[in-house]
Short mmCIF file of C-alpha atoms and ligand atoms in Angstrom, two decimals:
data_model
loop_
_atom_site.label_atom_id
_atom_site.label_comp_id
_atom_site.label_asym_id
_atom_site.label_seq_id
_atom_site.Cartn_x
_atom_site.Cartn_y
_atom_site.Cartn_z
CA MET A 1294 -5.12 37.73 -12.66
CA ARG A 1295 -4.14 34.30 -13.74
CA THR A 1296 -4.62 31.57 -11.15
CA PRO A 1297 -0.95 29.89 -11.76
CA THR A 1298 -1.02 26.05 -12.48
CA ALA A 1299 -0.97 23.29 -9.65
CA SER A 1300 1.05 20.79 -11.56
CA GLY A 1301 0.92 17.66 -9.41
CA LEU A 1302 -1.62 19.96 -6.82
CA ASP A 1303 1.28 20.16 -4.70
CA ASP A 1304 -0.52 21.87 -1.61
CA VAL A 1305 -3.37 21.45 -2.72
CA VAL A 1306 -6.09 21.18 -0.04
CA ALA A 1307 -9.17 19.15 -1.68
CA ALA A 1308 -11.11 17.48 1.24
CA GLU A 1309 -11.55 17.47 4.95
CA THR A 1310 -10.94 14.57 6.76
CA VAL A 1311 -10.99 12.33 9.77
CA LEU A 1312 -9.07 9.51 8.30
CA SER A 1313 -5.30 10.65 8.54
CA ASP A 1314 -2.91 13.13 8.40
CA VAL A 1315 0.30 13.31 7.27
CA ASP A 1316 2.79 16.02 8.54
CA GLY A 1317 5.99 15.83 6.02
CA GLU A 1318 8.47 17.85 8.46
CA ALA A 1319 8.04 16.30 11.23
CA GLY A 1320 7.45 12.76 9.79
CA GLN A 1321 4.86 11.64 11.07
CA LEU A 1322 1.83 10.01 10.51
CA VAL A 1323 -1.87 9.94 12.83
CA ILE A 1324 -4.31 7.37 11.86
CA ARG A 1325 -7.73 8.67 13.26
CA GLY A 1326 -6.15 9.39 16.20
CA HIS A 1327 -3.03 7.01 16.28
CA THR A 1328 0.39 7.06 14.90
CA VAL A 1329 1.60 4.34 12.56
CA GLU A 1330 3.86 3.16 15.09
CA GLN A 1331 1.40 2.69 17.37
CA LEU A 1332 -0.55 1.00 15.67
CA VAL A 1333 2.25 -1.22 13.88
CA ALA A 1334 2.99 -2.30 17.30
CA THR A 1335 -0.12 -3.45 18.95
CA SER A 1336 -2.87 -3.91 16.16
CA THR A 1337 -4.39 -6.43 13.54
CA PHE A 1338 -5.75 -6.17 10.28
CA GLU A 1339 -8.97 -6.41 12.30
CA ASP A 1340 -9.14 -3.76 14.69
CA ILE A 1341 -7.73 -1.79 11.85
CA VAL A 1342 -10.93 -1.99 9.64
CA GLY A 1343 -12.60 -1.56 12.95
CA LEU A 1344 -11.21 1.61 13.38
CA MET A 1345 -10.82 2.70 9.57
CA TRP A 1346 -14.65 2.37 8.95
CA ASN A 1347 -16.63 2.10 12.88
CA GLY A 1348 -13.74 5.33 14.10
CA ALA A 1349 -12.59 3.68 16.99
CA MET A 1350 -10.60 0.62 18.36
CA PRO A 1351 -13.06 -2.59 18.22
CA GLY A 1352 -13.40 -4.59 21.19
CA ALA A 1353 -13.39 -8.22 21.60
CA SER A 1354 -16.51 -8.72 20.29
CA GLU A 1355 -16.48 -6.33 17.29
CA ARG A 1356 -12.87 -7.81 16.21
CA GLU A 1357 -14.39 -11.29 15.71
CA ALA A 1358 -17.37 -9.92 14.48
CA LEU A 1359 -15.02 -8.15 11.74
CA ARG A 1360 -13.01 -11.30 11.22
CA ALA A 1361 -15.97 -13.74 11.04
CA SER A 1362 -17.66 -11.32 7.59
CA LEU A 1363 -14.56 -11.18 6.28
CA ALA A 1364 -14.17 -14.52 6.30
CA ARG A 1365 -16.92 -15.33 4.43
CA ALA A 1366 -16.25 -12.96 2.21
CA ARG A 1367 -13.32 -14.65 1.83
CA GLN A 1368 -15.21 -18.10 0.86
CA ASP A 1369 -17.96 -15.54 -1.87
CA ALA A 1370 -14.40 -14.18 -3.06
CA PHE A 1371 -12.99 -17.84 -4.11
CA ARG A 1372 -16.09 -19.15 -5.39
CA MET A 1373 -16.21 -16.19 -7.96
CA LEU A 1374 -12.48 -17.55 -8.89
CA PRO A 1375 -14.43 -19.73 -12.10
CA SER A 1376 -16.09 -16.57 -13.69
CA LEU A 1377 -13.55 -14.08 -13.41
CA GLY A 1378 -13.01 -14.73 -17.22
CA GLY A 1379 -9.52 -14.14 -18.63
CA GLY A 1380 -8.54 -11.53 -15.23
CA LEU A 1381 -6.24 -13.78 -13.74
CA ASP A 1382 -4.58 -14.58 -16.80
CA ALA A 1383 -3.42 -10.52 -16.16
CA PRO A 1384 0.76 -10.30 -16.77
CA ASP A 1385 1.07 -8.32 -13.45
CA ALA A 1386 -0.83 -8.92 -10.25
CA MET A 1387 -2.09 -5.60 -10.26
CA SER A 1388 -3.61 -5.81 -13.91
CA ALA A 1389 -5.69 -9.38 -12.56
CA LEU A 1390 -6.67 -6.91 -9.68
CA ARG A 1391 -7.93 -4.28 -11.68
CA THR A 1392 -10.32 -7.11 -13.97
CA SER A 1393 -11.11 -9.11 -11.52
CA VAL A 1394 -12.40 -6.87 -8.65
CA ALA A 1395 -14.10 -4.98 -11.40
CA HIS A 1396 -16.35 -8.78 -11.93
CA LEU A 1397 -18.11 -6.78 -8.46
CA TRP A 1398 -21.18 -5.45 -8.86
CA ALA A 1399 -22.36 -2.82 -5.64
CA THR A 1400 -24.51 -3.53 -3.38
CA GLY A 1401 -25.06 0.09 -2.58
CA ASP A 1402 -24.43 -1.14 1.01
CA PRO A 1403 -21.74 0.61 1.99
CA ARG A 1404 -21.39 -2.10 5.11
CA GLU A 1405 -21.51 -4.95 2.38
CA ASP A 1406 -19.13 -3.19 -0.19
CA ARG A 1407 -16.37 -2.75 2.13
CA ILE A 1408 -16.43 -5.90 3.39
CA ARG A 1409 -16.63 -7.72 -0.07
CA LEU A 1410 -13.51 -5.60 -1.75
CA THR A 1411 -11.64 -5.86 1.16
CA ALA A 1412 -11.81 -9.62 1.47
CA ALA A 1413 -11.75 -9.98 -2.84
CA ILE A 1414 -8.43 -8.86 -3.18
CA PRO A 1415 -5.81 -11.21 -1.06
CA VAL A 1416 -8.55 -13.63 -2.68
CA PHE A 1417 -7.52 -12.74 -5.92
CA GLY A 1418 -3.98 -12.13 -5.82
CA ALA A 1419 -3.32 -15.34 -4.26
CA ALA A 1420 -5.43 -17.04 -6.85
CA TRP A 1421 -2.75 -14.76 -9.41
CA HIS A 1422 -0.18 -15.53 -7.80
CA ARG A 1423 -0.78 -19.91 -7.68
CA ALA A 1424 -1.64 -19.74 -11.10
CA LYS A 1425 1.06 -18.39 -12.08
CA ALA A 1426 2.78 -20.87 -11.04
CA GLY A 1427 0.47 -23.69 -12.23
CA GLN A 1428 -1.01 -23.93 -9.19
CA PRO A 1429 -4.17 -24.09 -8.20
CA ALA A 1430 -6.03 -21.59 -5.33
CA VAL A 1431 -6.00 -22.63 -2.23
CA LYS A 1432 -9.90 -22.09 -0.01
CA PRO A 1433 -10.00 -19.75 2.09
CA ASP A 1434 -10.09 -20.64 5.68
CA ALA A 1435 -13.26 -19.19 7.83
CA THR A 1436 -11.30 -20.17 11.28
CA ARG A 1437 -7.99 -17.71 10.22
CA THR A 1438 -7.49 -14.04 10.71
CA HIS A 1439 -7.25 -12.42 7.46
CA ALA A 1440 -3.26 -12.46 7.66
CA ALA A 1441 -2.63 -15.77 8.26
CA ASP A 1442 -5.26 -16.38 5.27
CA TYR A 1443 -3.20 -14.89 2.87
CA LEU A 1444 -0.64 -16.15 3.62
CA GLN A 1445 -2.19 -19.98 3.61
CA MET A 1446 -3.76 -19.14 0.25
CA LEU A 1447 -0.27 -18.20 -1.26
CA SER A 1448 1.54 -21.04 0.20
CA GLY A 1449 -1.05 -23.77 0.70
CA SER A 1450 0.25 -24.04 4.06
CA ALA A 1451 0.07 -22.49 7.39
CA PRO A 1452 1.74 -19.57 8.85
CA GLU A 1453 4.05 -19.27 11.53
CA ALA A 1454 3.08 -17.11 14.09
CA GLY A 1455 5.49 -14.51 13.48
CA GLN A 1456 5.15 -14.43 9.51
CA ILE A 1457 1.33 -13.58 10.50
CA ALA A 1458 2.42 -10.89 13.57
CA GLY A 1459 4.65 -9.32 10.45
CA LEU A 1460 1.98 -9.13 7.86
CA ASP A 1461 -0.63 -7.69 10.16
CA ALA A 1462 2.16 -4.84 10.84
CA TYR A 1463 2.45 -4.05 7.27
CA LEU A 1464 -1.21 -4.10 6.60
CA CYS A 1465 -1.66 -2.07 9.68
CA CYS A 1466 0.96 0.41 8.64
CA VAL A 1467 -0.19 0.81 4.57
CA VAL A 1468 -3.73 1.15 5.45
CA ASP A 1469 -4.08 4.67 5.01
CA HIS A 1470 -2.19 8.36 4.23
CA GLY A 1471 -4.10 11.50 4.13
CA MET A 1472 -4.74 12.41 -0.18
CA ASN A 1473 -2.75 9.93 -1.90
CA ALA A 1474 -3.27 9.47 -5.83
CA SER A 1475 -5.08 6.34 -5.42
CA THR A 1476 -7.30 7.90 -2.61
CA PHE A 1477 -7.69 10.90 -4.48
CA VAL A 1478 -8.81 9.15 -7.52
CA ALA A 1479 -11.35 7.19 -5.62
CA ARG A 1480 -12.81 10.04 -4.08
CA ALA A 1481 -12.69 11.49 -7.47
CA VAL A 1482 -14.69 8.87 -8.25
CA ALA A 1483 -17.04 8.76 -5.42
CA SER A 1484 -18.44 12.30 -6.11
CA THR A 1485 -19.59 11.97 -9.33
CA GLY A 1486 -22.34 9.45 -7.54
CA SER A 1487 -20.58 6.17 -8.71
CA ASP A 1488 -20.33 3.18 -6.98
CA MET A 1489 -18.26 2.22 -4.37
CA VAL A 1490 -16.35 -0.84 -6.79
CA SER A 1491 -15.54 1.78 -9.21
CA ALA A 1492 -14.04 3.61 -7.30
CA ILE A 1493 -11.91 1.18 -5.75
CA VAL A 1494 -11.31 0.11 -9.20
CA ALA A 1495 -10.13 3.56 -10.55
CA ALA A 1496 -7.87 3.47 -7.16
CA ILE A 1497 -6.39 0.01 -7.81
CA GLY A 1498 -5.40 1.37 -11.48
CA ALA A 1499 -3.93 4.71 -9.87
CA LEU A 1500 -2.03 2.24 -7.26
CA LYS A 1501 -0.58 0.61 -10.19
CA GLY A 1502 1.97 2.70 -10.69
CA PRO A 1503 5.82 3.03 -10.08
CA LEU A 1504 5.91 5.80 -8.65
CA HIS A 1505 2.83 5.28 -6.32
CA GLY A 1506 2.60 1.30 -5.11
CA GLY A 1507 4.68 -0.17 -7.80
CA ALA A 1508 8.18 0.23 -6.22
CA PRO A 1509 8.75 -1.75 -4.17
CA GLY A 1510 9.27 -5.08 -5.73
CA PRO A 1511 11.75 -3.08 -7.66
CA VAL A 1512 13.41 -2.18 -4.93
CA LEU A 1513 14.10 -5.61 -4.12
CA ASP A 1514 15.22 -6.23 -7.61
CA MET A 1515 18.06 -3.57 -6.53
CA LEU A 1516 18.97 -4.89 -3.52
CA ASP A 1517 19.48 -8.36 -5.88
CA ALA A 1518 21.22 -5.60 -8.37
CA ILE A 1519 23.70 -4.23 -5.63
CA GLY A 1520 24.37 -7.87 -4.88
CA ASP A 1521 27.25 -6.62 -1.76
CA PRO A 1522 27.50 -4.25 0.29
CA ASP A 1523 30.64 -3.05 -1.13
CA ARG A 1524 28.80 -2.82 -4.35
CA ALA A 1525 25.99 -0.55 -3.39
CA ARG A 1526 27.63 2.97 -3.33
CA GLY A 1527 29.39 2.58 -7.13
CA TRP A 1528 26.31 0.58 -8.42
CA LEU A 1529 23.43 3.65 -6.92
CA GLU A 1530 26.27 6.32 -9.38
CA ALA A 1531 25.42 4.34 -11.97
CA GLU A 1532 22.20 4.33 -11.48
CA LEU A 1533 21.51 8.64 -11.21
CA ALA A 1534 24.10 9.44 -13.73
CA ALA A 1535 21.77 7.03 -15.77
CA GLY A 1536 19.15 9.33 -15.06
CA ARG A 1537 17.26 6.49 -13.18
CA ARG A 1538 15.38 7.00 -10.07
CA ILE A 1539 16.61 5.28 -6.41
CA MET A 1540 12.44 3.13 -6.12
CA GLY A 1541 12.07 3.25 -2.08
CA MET A 1542 13.43 6.74 -1.48
CA GLY A 1543 12.31 10.66 -1.46
CA HIS A 1544 8.57 11.13 -1.24
CA ARG A 1545 6.10 14.19 -2.47
CA ILE A 1546 5.23 15.55 1.43
CA TYR A 1547 8.15 13.52 3.94
CA ARG A 1548 10.72 16.08 4.22
CA VAL A 1549 12.13 13.72 6.47
CA ARG A 1550 12.05 10.22 6.80
CA ASP A 1551 9.10 8.31 6.16
CA PRO A 1552 8.16 7.37 9.40
CA ARG A 1553 6.34 3.94 8.07
CA ALA A 1554 9.95 3.18 6.64
CA ALA A 1555 11.05 3.01 10.90
CA ALA A 1556 7.78 1.34 11.22
CA LEU A 1557 8.26 -1.54 8.80
CA GLU A 1558 12.19 -2.41 9.37
CA ARG A 1559 11.67 -2.38 12.99
CA ALA A 1560 9.00 -5.04 12.34
CA ALA A 1561 11.22 -6.16 10.00
CA ALA A 1562 13.55 -7.04 12.71
CA ASN A 1563 11.61 -7.88 14.98
CA LEU A 1564 10.75 -11.49 12.68
CA GLU A 1565 13.88 -12.45 13.59
CA HIS A 1566 13.10 -12.74 17.37
CA GLY A 1567 14.23 -9.21 18.57
CA SER A 1568 17.59 -10.47 18.48
CA THR A 1569 20.12 -10.27 14.83
CA ALA A 1570 19.15 -8.78 11.12
CA THR A 1571 18.98 -11.27 8.54
CA ASP A 1572 21.34 -10.52 5.57
CA ARG A 1573 18.93 -8.77 3.42
CA LEU A 1574 18.14 -6.22 5.94
CA ILE A 1575 21.85 -5.78 6.80
CA MET A 1576 22.41 -5.25 3.40
CA ALA A 1577 19.17 -2.75 2.53
CA ARG A 1578 20.32 -0.12 5.81
CA VAL A 1579 23.31 -0.33 3.64
CA VAL A 1580 21.95 0.81 0.79
CA GLU A 1581 19.39 3.12 2.34
CA ARG A 1582 22.73 5.25 4.05
CA GLU A 1583 24.62 5.20 0.52
CA ALA A 1584 21.52 6.68 -0.95
CA GLU A 1585 20.69 8.88 1.34
CA ARG A 1586 23.93 10.47 0.88
CA LEU A 1587 24.00 10.01 -2.82
CA LEU A 1588 20.89 11.94 -3.30
CA MET A 1589 22.07 14.64 -0.60
CA GLU A 1590 24.47 15.31 -3.33
CA ARG A 1591 22.28 15.69 -5.69
CA HIS A 1592 19.66 17.82 -4.54
CA PRO A 1593 21.31 19.34 -1.19
CA GLY A 1594 18.38 21.33 1.44
CA ARG A 1595 15.65 18.51 -1.12
CA ASN A 1596 16.29 15.56 2.14
CA LEU A 1597 15.34 12.76 -0.04
CA ARG A 1598 14.95 9.37 2.28
CA ALA A 1599 13.58 5.67 2.88
CA ASN A 1600 10.02 6.13 1.68
CA VAL A 1601 7.49 3.23 3.04
CA GLU A 1602 8.34 1.09 0.63
CA PHE A 1603 12.19 0.40 0.82
CA TYR A 1604 11.48 -1.45 3.87
CA THR A 1605 8.02 -2.98 2.53
CA ALA A 1606 10.54 -4.71 0.00
CA VAL A 1607 12.38 -6.83 3.05
CA LEU A 1608 9.44 -6.87 5.22
CA LEU A 1609 7.05 -8.69 2.55
CA GLU A 1610 10.52 -10.91 1.64
CA ALA A 1611 11.03 -12.22 4.96
CA VAL A 1612 7.48 -13.16 5.60
CA GLY A 1613 7.39 -15.04 2.67
CA VAL A 1614 5.15 -13.04 -0.16
CA PRO A 1615 5.78 -13.02 -3.50
CA ARG A 1616 7.34 -9.34 -5.17
CA THR A 1617 5.19 -10.17 -8.26
CA LEU A 1618 2.25 -9.40 -5.24
CA PHE A 1619 3.76 -6.22 -3.30
CA SER A 1620 1.42 -3.90 -4.78
CA ALA A 1621 -1.01 -5.85 -4.45
CA THR A 1622 -1.16 -6.26 -0.84
CA PHE A 1623 -0.84 -2.77 -0.55
CA ALA A 1624 -3.97 -2.58 -1.66
CA ALA A 1625 -5.01 -5.15 0.58
CA SER A 1626 -4.64 -3.30 3.36
CA ARG A 1627 -5.96 0.11 1.63
CA VAL A 1628 -8.98 -0.94 0.11
CA VAL A 1629 -9.70 -0.21 3.73
CA GLY A 1630 -8.94 2.98 3.90
CA TRP A 1631 -9.92 3.27 0.33
CA CYS A 1632 -13.36 2.80 1.57
CA ALA A 1633 -13.36 4.88 4.10
CA HIS A 1634 -12.64 7.86 1.98
CA VAL A 1635 -15.75 7.06 0.07
CA ASP A 1636 -18.01 7.36 2.52
CA GLU A 1637 -16.82 10.63 4.00
CA GLN A 1638 -16.54 12.15 0.15
CA ARG A 1639 -20.30 10.96 -0.19
CA GLN A 1640 -20.84 12.83 2.92
CA VAL A 1641 -19.42 15.32 1.44
CA GLY A 1642 -22.16 15.45 -1.04
CA ARG A 1643 -19.93 17.77 -3.77
CA LEU A 1644 -18.39 16.98 -7.52
CA ILE A 1645 -14.46 17.16 -7.32
CA ARG A 1646 -13.69 19.27 -10.78
CA PRO A 1647 -10.50 21.30 -10.62
CA LYS A 1648 -9.81 23.36 -14.00
CA SER A 1649 -7.48 23.23 -16.64
CA ARG A 1650 -5.90 25.88 -18.80
CA TYR A 1651 -6.00 25.21 -22.38
CA VAL A 1652 -2.67 26.38 -24.17
CA GLY A 1653 -3.36 25.41 -27.50
CA PRO A 1654 -4.29 26.90 -30.72
CA MET A 1655 -7.58 28.84 -30.83
N1 COA B 895 16.06 8.54 -6.84
C1 COA B 895 16.62 10.02 -7.62
N2 COA B 895 16.19 11.07 -8.40
C2 COA B 895 14.67 11.37 -7.13
C3 COA B 895 14.52 10.38 -6.11
C4 COA B 895 14.93 9.19 -6.75
N3 COA B 895 14.39 8.42 -5.52
N4 COA B 895 13.40 11.38 -5.37
C5 COA B 895 13.64 12.31 -6.47
N5 COA B 895 14.56 12.52 -6.98
C6 COA B 895 14.64 13.96 -7.58
C7 COA B 895 13.61 14.64 -8.52
O1 COA B 895 13.94 13.46 -9.99
C8 COA B 895 13.80 15.71 -8.67
O2 COA B 895 15.03 16.10 -9.52
P1 COA B 895 14.95 17.34 -9.93
O3 COA B 895 14.87 18.27 -9.50
O4 COA B 895 16.42 17.18 -11.32
O5 COA B 895 13.97 16.99 -11.40
C9 COA B 895 14.37 16.11 -7.81
O6 COA B 895 14.80 15.00 -7.19
C10 COA B 895 12.77 16.23 -6.53
O7 COA B 895 11.92 15.43 -7.20
P2 COA B 895 10.65 15.91 -5.94
O8 COA B 895 9.34 16.77 -6.29
O9 COA B 895 11.04 15.64 -4.14
O10 COA B 895 9.77 15.01 -6.39
P3 COA B 895 8.26 14.35 -6.30
O11 COA B 895 7.22 14.76 -5.29
O12 COA B 895 7.56 14.56 -8.29
O13 COA B 895 8.58 12.62 -6.29
C11 COA B 895 8.45 10.03 -6.11
C12 COA B 895 8.75 11.81 -5.50
C13 COA B 895 7.63 9.32 -4.58
C14 COA B 895 7.60 10.03 -7.04
C15 COA B 895 9.47 10.73 -5.59
O14 COA B 895 11.05 10.74 -4.92
C16 COA B 895 10.12 8.92 -6.58
O15 COA B 895 9.96 9.13 -8.48
N6 COA B 895 10.52 8.36 -6.06
C17 COA B 895 10.99 6.77 -5.90
C18 COA B 895 9.89 5.84 -6.75
C19 COA B 895 9.33 5.41 -5.21
O16 COA B 895 10.01 4.87 -4.00
N7 COA B 895 7.74 5.24 -5.62
C20 COA B 895 7.43 5.23 -3.78
C21 COA B 895 6.32 6.03 -3.53
S1 COA B 895 5.93 6.29 -1.49
#
C-alpha cells in the first residue's frame, strides 16, 4: 500500500526536543518547562537566552555575562555595516536581514556563533530602518540590555522603562514554538552538517513569508484600513468575500486562541500603566471579536482564533518599533530558538530527508 502524502506535514513528528511544547488543543505553550505566560510576565531577553541555550534560568552573574557578550557582539556587528555591500539597500527588512546575516562567517564554536547571530539581527535591522529614513546608523551602547539597545538604535534616543519592558515581553514570548516552518528549515540545514550561519540565513528566508512571520505588519494595515470599530464587520466581510485571509487569525496547530495572543494583549495593556487601553487596543479587540465571529460562520468547527501576530502588531507599535521591522523583530527573538534547535539537531546527527511521490510522466 502506498504511504499517503503528508502535504503540509501536519502531525508529522520530525524530532524530539527539550526546547518547547505546543499543545494546540489546550492552548498551552511550554518553553523549557516554563509556560509562556510565566516567561512573558517575569523574564528579560537575557533570561530567555540563558534558558534556551543553557537549559536553566540564569542567575545574576550569568545574566550579566550574557548581557555583556551580546553588547560586545552588537558592537562587532555595527563595525561590519560598511562591508555589507548592498545588503541594507533591500526593499524590505527581511531581505536586508537575510542578505546581511549571510555576510557573517561561522566560527565553528556554537557559543560564539549563537551570540554573533543574535547580536547582528537588531543591529542590521535598525541600520536598515535608519538608512531607509536617510538617517545614520546609531552606534550600539554597551551598557544597555539587548531590548533597550535595539530601541535606542532605532530611534537614536533613550527608551523609556515601559517601552523596554514591553519589548522584553515580546522577545520572551516568541523565542520558540515547536517545529514551526523556520525552525524546521534551520534543523534541516543543520542536519546536513552545514554551519550555523547557513541554517539561520535559511530560517530567516522561511520566516519572511506572510503565512509564517510576515503577518503583523499587515495586521496594522488592516486596523488602519478599518479605521473605525463600527466598520469592522463590513470590512472583514468584504475581505473574506474577495477570498483574502484575515491576517493575525488562524493557526496550523492551535484549535483555541493562541496563548501568546493573550500574553501580548496583556503586555500591551500593561504599557498603559494598567489603566486604560489605547485606542489601538480597543480597536484590535473589536476587530478580533468580529473576525472570530465571521470565521466561525464560514468554518464552523475549525475555531479560527487570534494568533501571535494579532497583538504583536499592537504591542510593537506601542513600544516604538516601526511596522516595516515587525518581522525582523520577530527574527531578533526567534534566532535564539533557531540556534538552540541547530545545536539539538547536531546532537541527533541524522540527515533530514523525507520523500516525494513522483506523479509526472515516466
Ligand atoms: N482568514 C480567512 N480564512 C482562513 C484563515 C484566515 N486567517 N485561516 C484559515 N482560513 C481558512 C482557510 O482558507 C481554509 O479554508 P478552506 O477549507 O475553504 O480552504 C480553512 O480556514 C482552514 O484552514 P487551515 O487548514 O486551518 O489553515 P492552515 O493550517 O493551512 O493555515 C495559517 C494556517 C496560519 C497559514 C492561516 O490560518 C492563515 O493564513 N492565517 C493568516 C496569516 C497569519 O496570521 N499568519 C501568522 C501565523 S502565526
